[in-house]
Coordinates of N, CA and C in Angstrom, one line a residue:
L1 N 101.0 -12.8 -89.9 CA 101.6 -13.3 -91.1 C 103.1 -12.9 -91.2
V2 N 103.4 -11.7 -90.8 CA 104.8 -11.3 -90.8 C 105.6 -12.2 -90.0
I3 N 105.1 -12.5 -88.8 CA 105.9 -13.3 -87.9 C 106.0 -14.7 -88.4
I4 N 105.0 -15.3 -89.0 CA 105.1 -16.6 -89.6 C 106.1 -16.7 -90.7
T5 N 106.4 -15.6 -91.4 CA 107.4 -15.6 -92.5 C 108.8 -15.5 -91.9
G6 N 108.9 -15.3 -90.6 CA 110.2 -15.1 -89.9 C 110.6 -13.7 -89.8
G7 N 109.7 -12.8 -90.0 CA 110.0 -11.3 -89.9 C 109.4 -10.7 -88.7
I8 N 109.5 -9.4 -88.6 CA 108.8 -8.7 -87.5 C 108.5 -7.3 -88.1
D9 N 107.4 -6.7 -87.6 CA 107.0 -5.4 -88.0 C 106.8 -4.5 -86.8
L10 N 107.8 -3.7 -86.6 CA 107.8 -2.8 -85.4 C 107.1 -1.5 -85.7
S11 N 106.7 -1.2 -87.0 CA 106.2 0.0 -87.4 C 104.6 0.1 -87.3
V12 N 104.0 -1.0 -86.8 CA 102.6 -1.1 -86.8 C 101.9 0.1 -86.1
G13 N 102.4 0.5 -85.0 CA 101.8 1.7 -84.3 C 101.9 3.0 -85.0
S14 N 103.1 3.2 -85.6 CA 103.3 4.4 -86.4 C 102.4 4.4 -87.7
V15 N 102.3 3.2 -88.3 CA 101.4 3.1 -89.5 C 100.0 3.4 -89.1
M16 N 99.6 2.9 -88.0 CA 98.2 3.2 -87.5 C 98.0 4.7 -87.2
G17 N 99.0 5.3 -86.6 CA 98.9 6.7 -86.3 C 98.9 7.6 -87.6
L18 N 99.8 7.3 -88.5 CA 99.9 8.0 -89.8 C 98.6 7.9 -90.6
S19 N 98.1 6.7 -90.7 CA 96.9 6.4 -91.4 C 95.7 7.1 -90.8
S20 N 95.7 7.1 -89.5 CA 94.6 7.9 -88.8 C 94.7 9.4 -89.1
L21 N 95.9 9.9 -89.1 CA 96.1 11.3 -89.4 C 95.7 11.6 -90.8
V22 N 96.0 10.8 -91.7 CA 95.6 11.0 -93.1 C 94.1 11.0 -93.2
T23 N 93.5 10.1 -92.5 CA 92.0 10.0 -92.5 C 91.4 11.2 -91.9
A24 N 92.0 11.7 -90.8 CA 91.4 12.9 -90.1 C 91.6 14.1 -91.0
L25 N 92.8 14.3 -91.6 CA 93.0 15.4 -92.5 C 92.1 15.4 -93.7
S26 N 91.8 14.2 -94.2 CA 90.9 14.0 -95.3 C 89.5 14.5 -94.9
F27 N 89.0 14.2 -93.7 CA 87.8 14.7 -93.3 C 87.8 16.2 -93.1
Q28 N 88.9 16.7 -92.6 CA 89.1 18.1 -92.4 C 89.0 18.9 -93.7
H29 N 89.5 18.3 -94.8 CA 89.5 19.0 -96.1 C 88.2 18.7 -96.9
G30 N 87.2 18.1 -96.2 CA 85.9 18.0 -96.9 C 85.6 16.7 -97.6
F31 N 86.5 15.7 -97.5 CA 86.3 14.4 -98.1 C 85.2 13.7 -97.4
G32 N 84.5 12.8 -98.1 CA 83.4 12.0 -97.5 C 84.1 10.8 -96.8
S33 N 83.2 10.0 -96.1 CA 83.7 8.9 -95.3 C 84.5 7.8 -96.2
V34 N 83.9 7.5 -97.3 CA 84.6 6.5 -98.2 C 85.9 7.0 -98.6
A35 N 86.0 8.2 -99.1 CA 87.3 8.7 -99.6 C 88.3 8.9 -98.5
A36 N 87.9 9.3 -97.3 CA 88.8 9.5 -96.2 C 89.3 8.1 -95.7
V37 N 88.4 7.1 -95.6 CA 88.9 5.8 -95.2 C 89.8 5.2 -96.2
A38 N 89.5 5.4 -97.5 CA 90.3 4.9 -98.6 C 91.7 5.5 -98.5
A39 N 91.8 6.8 -98.2 CA 93.1 7.5 -98.1 C 93.9 6.9 -96.9
G40 N 93.2 6.7 -95.8 CA 93.9 6.1 -94.7 C 94.4 4.7 -94.9
L41 N 93.6 3.9 -95.6 CA 94.0 2.5 -95.9 C 95.1 2.5 -96.9
A42 N 95.0 3.4 -97.9 CA 96.1 3.5 -98.9 C 97.4 3.9 -98.3
T43 N 97.4 4.7 -97.3 CA 98.6 5.1 -96.6 C 99.2 3.9 -95.9
G44 N 98.4 3.1 -95.3 CA 98.9 1.9 -94.6 C 99.5 0.9 -95.6
V45 N 98.8 0.7 -96.7 CA 99.4 -0.2 -97.8 C 100.7 0.3 -98.3
V46 N 100.8 1.6 -98.5 CA 102.0 2.2 -99.1 C 103.2 2.0 -98.1
V47 N 102.9 2.3 -96.8 CA 104.0 2.2 -95.8 C 104.4 0.7 -95.7
G48 N 103.4 -0.2 -95.7 CA 103.6 -1.6 -95.6 C 104.4 -2.1 -96.8
A49 N 104.1 -1.6 -98.0 CA 104.8 -2.0 -99.2 C 106.2 -1.5 -99.1
F50 N 106.4 -0.3 -98.6 CA 107.8 0.3 -98.4 C 108.6 -0.7 -97.5
N51 N 108.0 -1.1 -96.4 CA 108.6 -2.1 -95.5 C 109.0 -3.4 -96.3
G52 N 108.1 -3.9 -97.1 CA 108.3 -5.0 -97.9 C 109.4 -4.8 -98.9
F53 N 109.5 -3.6 -99.5 CA 110.6 -3.3 -100.4 C 111.9 -3.3 -99.7
L54 N 112.0 -2.7 -98.5 CA 113.2 -2.6 -97.7 C 113.7 -4.0 -97.4
V55 N 112.8 -4.9 -97.0 CA 113.1 -6.3 -96.6 C 113.5 -7.2 -97.7
T56 N 112.7 -7.1 -98.8 CA 113.0 -8.0 -99.9 C 114.0 -7.5 -101.0
R57 N 113.9 -6.3 -101.4 CA 114.8 -5.8 -102.4 C 116.1 -5.2 -101.9
I58 N 116.0 -4.4 -100.8 CA 117.2 -3.8 -100.2 C 117.9 -4.9 -99.3
Q59 N 117.1 -5.8 -98.9 CA 117.5 -6.9 -98.0 C 118.1 -6.5 -96.7
L60 N 117.3 -5.5 -96.1 CA 117.6 -5.1 -94.7 C 117.0 -6.1 -93.8
P61 N 117.5 -6.3 -92.6 CA 116.9 -7.2 -91.7 C 115.5 -6.5 -91.3
P62 N 114.5 -7.3 -91.1 CA 113.1 -6.7 -90.8 C 113.1 -5.9 -89.6
F63 N 113.9 -6.2 -88.6 CA 113.9 -5.4 -87.3 C 114.4 -4.0 -87.7
I64 N 115.5 -3.9 -88.4 CA 116.1 -2.6 -88.7 C 115.2 -1.8 -89.7
A65 N 114.6 -2.5 -90.7 CA 113.8 -1.8 -91.7 C 112.5 -1.2 -91.0
T66 N 111.9 -2.0 -90.2 CA 110.6 -1.6 -89.7 C 110.9 -0.6 -88.5
L67 N 112.0 -0.7 -87.8 CA 112.3 0.3 -86.8 C 112.6 1.7 -87.5
G68 N 113.2 1.7 -88.6 CA 113.4 2.9 -89.4 C 112.1 3.5 -89.8
T69 N 111.2 2.6 -90.3 CA 109.9 3.1 -90.8 C 109.1 3.6 -89.6
L70 N 109.2 3.0 -88.5 CA 108.5 3.5 -87.3 C 108.9 5.0 -87.0
S71 N 110.2 5.2 -87.1 CA 110.7 6.6 -86.8 C 110.3 7.5 -87.9
I72 N 110.3 7.1 -89.2 CA 109.9 7.9 -90.3 C 108.4 8.3 -90.1
G73 N 107.6 7.3 -89.8 CA 106.1 7.6 -89.7 C 105.9 8.5 -88.5
R74 N 106.5 8.3 -87.4 CA 106.3 9.2 -86.3 C 106.8 10.6 -86.6
G75 N 107.9 10.7 -87.3 CA 108.5 12.0 -87.6 C 107.5 12.7 -88.6
L76 N 107.0 12.0 -89.6 CA 106.0 12.6 -90.5 C 104.8 13.2 -89.8
M77 N 104.3 12.4 -88.8 CA 103.2 12.9 -88.0 C 103.5 14.2 -87.3
Y78 N 104.7 14.3 -86.7 CA 105.1 15.5 -86.0 C 105.3 16.7 -87.0
I79 N 105.8 16.4 -88.1 CA 106.1 17.5 -89.1 C 104.7 18.0 -89.6
I80 N 103.8 17.1 -89.9 CA 102.5 17.5 -90.4 C 101.7 18.3 -89.4
T81 N 101.6 17.8 -88.2 CA 100.7 18.4 -87.2 C 101.4 19.4 -86.3
K82 N 102.8 19.4 -86.3 CA 103.5 20.3 -85.4 C 103.2 20.0 -84.0
G83 N 102.8 18.8 -83.7 CA 102.5 18.4 -82.3 C 101.1 18.8 -81.8
V84 N 100.3 19.4 -82.7 CA 98.9 19.8 -82.4 C 97.9 18.7 -82.8
P85 N 97.0 18.3 -81.9 CA 96.0 17.3 -82.2 C 95.1 17.7 -83.4
V86 N 94.8 16.8 -84.2 CA 93.8 17.0 -85.3 C 92.5 16.3 -84.9
T87 N 91.5 17.1 -84.8 CA 90.2 16.6 -84.4 C 89.1 17.1 -85.3
P88 N 88.9 16.5 -86.4 CA 87.9 17.0 -87.4 C 86.5 16.5 -87.0
D89 N 85.5 17.1 -87.5 CA 84.1 16.7 -87.3 C 83.9 15.5 -88.3
V90 N 83.4 14.4 -87.8 CA 83.2 13.2 -88.6 C 81.8 12.8 -88.5
P91 N 81.3 12.2 -89.6 CA 79.9 11.7 -89.5 C 79.7 10.5 -88.6
D92 N 78.4 10.4 -88.1 CA 78.1 9.3 -87.2 C 78.4 7.9 -87.8
S93 N 78.3 7.8 -89.1 CA 78.5 6.5 -89.7 C 80.0 6.1 -89.5
F94 N 80.9 7.1 -89.5 CA 82.3 6.8 -89.3 C 82.6 6.5 -87.8
T95 N 81.9 7.3 -87.0 CA 82.1 7.0 -85.5 C 81.7 5.6 -85.1
F96 N 80.7 5.1 -85.8 CA 80.2 3.8 -85.5 C 81.2 2.7 -85.7
I97 N 82.1 2.9 -86.7 CA 83.2 1.9 -87.0 C 84.0 1.7 -85.8
G98 N 84.4 2.7 -85.0 CA 85.2 2.6 -83.9 C 84.5 2.5 -82.5
Q99 N 83.3 3.0 -82.5 CA 82.6 3.1 -81.2 C 81.2 2.5 -81.1
G100 N 80.8 1.9 -82.3 CA 79.4 1.4 -82.3 C 79.3 0.0 -81.8
Y101 N 78.1 -0.5 -81.7 CA 77.8 -1.8 -81.1 C 76.9 -2.5 -82.1
L102 N 77.1 -3.8 -82.2 CA 76.1 -4.7 -82.9 C 75.5 -5.5 -81.8
G103 N 74.3 -5.1 -81.3 CA 73.7 -5.7 -80.1 C 74.6 -5.3 -78.9
F104 N 75.2 -6.2 -78.2 CA 76.0 -5.9 -77.1 C 77.5 -6.1 -77.4
I105 N 77.8 -6.4 -78.7 CA 79.2 -6.6 -79.1 C 79.8 -5.4 -79.8
P106 N 80.9 -4.8 -79.3 CA 81.5 -3.7 -80.0 C 81.9 -4.0 -81.4
F107 N 81.6 -3.0 -82.3 CA 81.8 -3.3 -83.7 C 83.3 -3.6 -84.0
P108 N 84.3 -3.0 -83.4 CA 85.7 -3.4 -83.7 C 85.9 -4.8 -83.4
V109 N 85.3 -5.4 -82.4 CA 85.4 -6.8 -82.1 C 84.8 -7.7 -83.2
V110 N 83.7 -7.2 -83.8 CA 83.1 -7.9 -85.0 C 84.1 -7.9 -86.1
V111 N 84.7 -6.7 -86.4 CA 85.7 -6.6 -87.5 C 86.9 -7.5 -87.2
M112 N 87.4 -7.6 -86.0 CA 88.5 -8.4 -85.7 C 88.1 -9.9 -85.9
A113 N 87.0 -10.3 -85.5 CA 86.5 -11.7 -85.7 C 86.4 -12.0 -87.1
L114 N 85.9 -11.1 -87.9 CA 85.8 -11.4 -89.4 C 87.1 -11.5 -90.0
L115 N 88.1 -10.7 -89.6 CA 89.4 -10.7 -90.1 C 90.1 -12.0 -89.7
A116 N 89.9 -12.5 -88.5 CA 90.5 -13.7 -88.0 C 89.9 -14.9 -88.8
V117 N 88.7 -14.9 -89.1 CA 88.1 -16.0 -89.8 C 88.6 -16.0 -91.3
C118 N 88.6 -14.8 -91.9 CA 89.1 -14.7 -93.3 C 90.6 -15.1 -93.4
F119 N 91.4 -14.7 -92.5 CA 92.9 -15.0 -92.6 C 93.1 -16.5 -92.2
S120 N 92.2 -17.0 -91.3 CA 92.3 -18.4 -91.0 C 92.0 -19.3 -92.2
I121 N 91.0 -18.9 -93.0 CA 90.7 -19.6 -94.2 C 91.8 -19.4 -95.2
V122 N 92.3 -18.2 -95.4 CA 93.4 -18.0 -96.3 C 94.6 -18.8 -96.0
M123 N 95.0 -18.9 -94.7 CA 96.2 -19.6 -94.3 C 96.1 -21.1 -94.4
R124 N 94.9 -21.6 -94.2 CA 94.7 -23.0 -94.2 C 94.3 -23.6 -95.6
R125 N 93.7 -22.8 -96.4 CA 93.1 -23.4 -97.6 C 93.6 -22.8 -98.9
T126 N 94.5 -21.9 -98.9 CA 95.0 -21.3 -100.1 C 96.5 -21.6 -100.4
R127 N 96.8 -21.4 -101.6 CA 98.2 -21.6 -102.0 C 99.1 -20.5 -101.3
F128 N 98.6 -19.3 -101.3 CA 99.3 -18.2 -100.6 C 99.6 -18.5 -99.2
G129 N 98.6 -19.1 -98.5 CA 98.8 -19.5 -97.1 C 99.9 -20.5 -96.9
R130 N 99.9 -21.5 -97.8 CA 101.0 -22.5 -97.8 C 102.3 -21.9 -98.1
H131 N 102.4 -20.9 -99.0 CA 103.6 -20.3 -99.3 C 104.1 -19.4 -98.1
V132 N 103.2 -18.8 -97.4 CA 103.6 -18.1 -96.2 C 104.3 -19.0 -95.2
Y133 N 103.6 -20.1 -94.9 CA 104.2 -21.1 -94.0 C 105.5 -21.6 -94.5
A134 N 105.6 -21.9 -95.8 CA 106.9 -22.5 -96.3 C 108.0 -21.5 -96.2
T135 N 107.7 -20.2 -96.5 CA 108.7 -19.1 -96.4 C 109.2 -19.0 -95.0
G136 N 108.4 -19.1 -94.0 CA 108.8 -19.0 -92.6 C 109.5 -20.2 -92.1
G137 N 109.1 -21.4 -92.6 CA 109.6 -22.6 -92.2 C 111.1 -22.8 -92.6
N138 N 111.3 -22.7 -93.9 CA 112.7 -22.8 -94.4 C 112.7 -22.0 -95.8
E139 N 113.1 -20.8 -95.7 CA 113.1 -19.9 -96.9 C 113.9 -20.5 -98.1
T140 N 115.0 -21.0 -97.8 CA 115.8 -21.6 -98.9 C 115.1 -22.8 -99.6
A141 N 114.6 -23.7 -98.8 CA 113.9 -24.8 -99.3 C 112.6 -24.4 -100.1
A142 N 111.9 -23.4 -99.5 CA 110.7 -22.8 -100.2 C 111.1 -22.2 -101.6
L143 N 112.2 -21.5 -101.6 CA 112.7 -20.9 -102.8 C 113.1 -21.9 -103.9
L144 N 113.7 -23.0 -103.4 CA 114.2 -24.0 -104.3 C 113.0 -24.9 -104.8
S145 N 111.9 -24.9 -104.1 CA 110.7 -25.6 -104.5 C 109.7 -24.8 -105.3
G146 N 110.2 -23.5 -105.7 CA 109.4 -22.7 -106.6 C 108.5 -21.6 -105.9
V147 N 108.6 -21.4 -104.6 CA 107.9 -20.4 -104.0 C 108.6 -19.1 -104.2
R148 N 107.9 -18.1 -104.7 CA 108.5 -16.8 -104.8 C 108.5 -16.0 -103.5
T149 N 109.6 -16.3 -102.7 CA 109.6 -15.9 -101.3 C 109.6 -14.4 -101.2
A150 N 110.3 -13.7 -102.0 CA 110.4 -12.2 -102.0 C 109.0 -11.7 -102.2
R151 N 108.3 -12.2 -103.1 CA 106.9 -11.7 -103.4 C 106.0 -12.0 -102.2
V152 N 106.1 -13.2 -101.6 CA 105.3 -13.5 -100.4 C 105.6 -12.6 -99.3
K153 N 106.8 -12.3 -99.0 CA 107.2 -11.3 -98.0 C 106.7 -9.9 -98.3
F154 N 106.8 -9.5 -99.5 CA 106.3 -8.2 -99.9 C 104.8 -8.1 -99.6
I155 N 104.1 -9.1 -100.0 CA 102.6 -9.0 -99.9 C 102.3 -9.1 -98.4
V156 N 103.0 -9.8 -97.6 CA 102.7 -10.0 -96.2 C 102.9 -8.6 -95.5
Y157 N 104.0 -7.9 -95.8 CA 104.3 -6.6 -95.2 C 103.2 -5.6 -95.7
A158 N 102.8 -5.6 -96.9 CA 101.8 -4.7 -97.4 C 100.4 -5.0 -96.6
L159 N 100.1 -6.3 -96.4 CA 98.9 -6.6 -95.6 C 99.0 -6.1 -94.2
S160 N 100.2 -6.2 -93.6 CA 100.4 -5.7 -92.3 C 100.1 -4.2 -92.2
G161 N 100.6 -3.5 -93.2 CA 100.3 -2.1 -93.2 C 98.8 -1.8 -93.4
A162 N 98.2 -2.6 -94.2 CA 96.7 -2.4 -94.4 C 95.9 -2.7 -93.2
I163 N 96.3 -3.7 -92.5 CA 95.6 -4.1 -91.3 C 95.9 -3.1 -90.2
A164 N 97.1 -2.6 -90.1 CA 97.4 -1.5 -89.1 C 96.6 -0.3 -89.4
A165 N 96.4 0.1 -90.7 CA 95.6 1.2 -91.1 C 94.2 1.0 -90.7
L166 N 93.7 -0.2 -90.9 CA 92.3 -0.5 -90.6 C 92.1 -0.4 -89.1
A167 N 93.0 -0.8 -88.3 CA 92.9 -0.6 -86.8 C 92.8 0.9 -86.5

């Protein structure tokens, strides 16, 4: 979605790592699976929203904004862990999310397929999807036709952070 709007998100790897670290630390401090996963996903949304803020309100070029966020995320991980791996004990239900199988299909592939179907429907059948395409096609024309392009970009970057955290 970010690319469709004419942007780029270089911070995806760092968002994934930082969200994973927050999830691992949540487990290490005794949180349950739901709370730990929610903390990791919230981290991704916050970082994605920060990217959206930098791109829409501060009006930094997406390449520069997300490159900076990549460095910030990576730096935060090093500061928090001091370079030492964090390996908490996690319940089997959580391990299934990344390593489980439904029949012979790995569960992460099932999640990816479900996300692909959901976003395909969103992009083809909703007003938001049309606004994403309009923003990427010609942002000025979209703005003049009533599309709130800054809001669309902000939401797209927040979604990018959430999906990176989910990964």
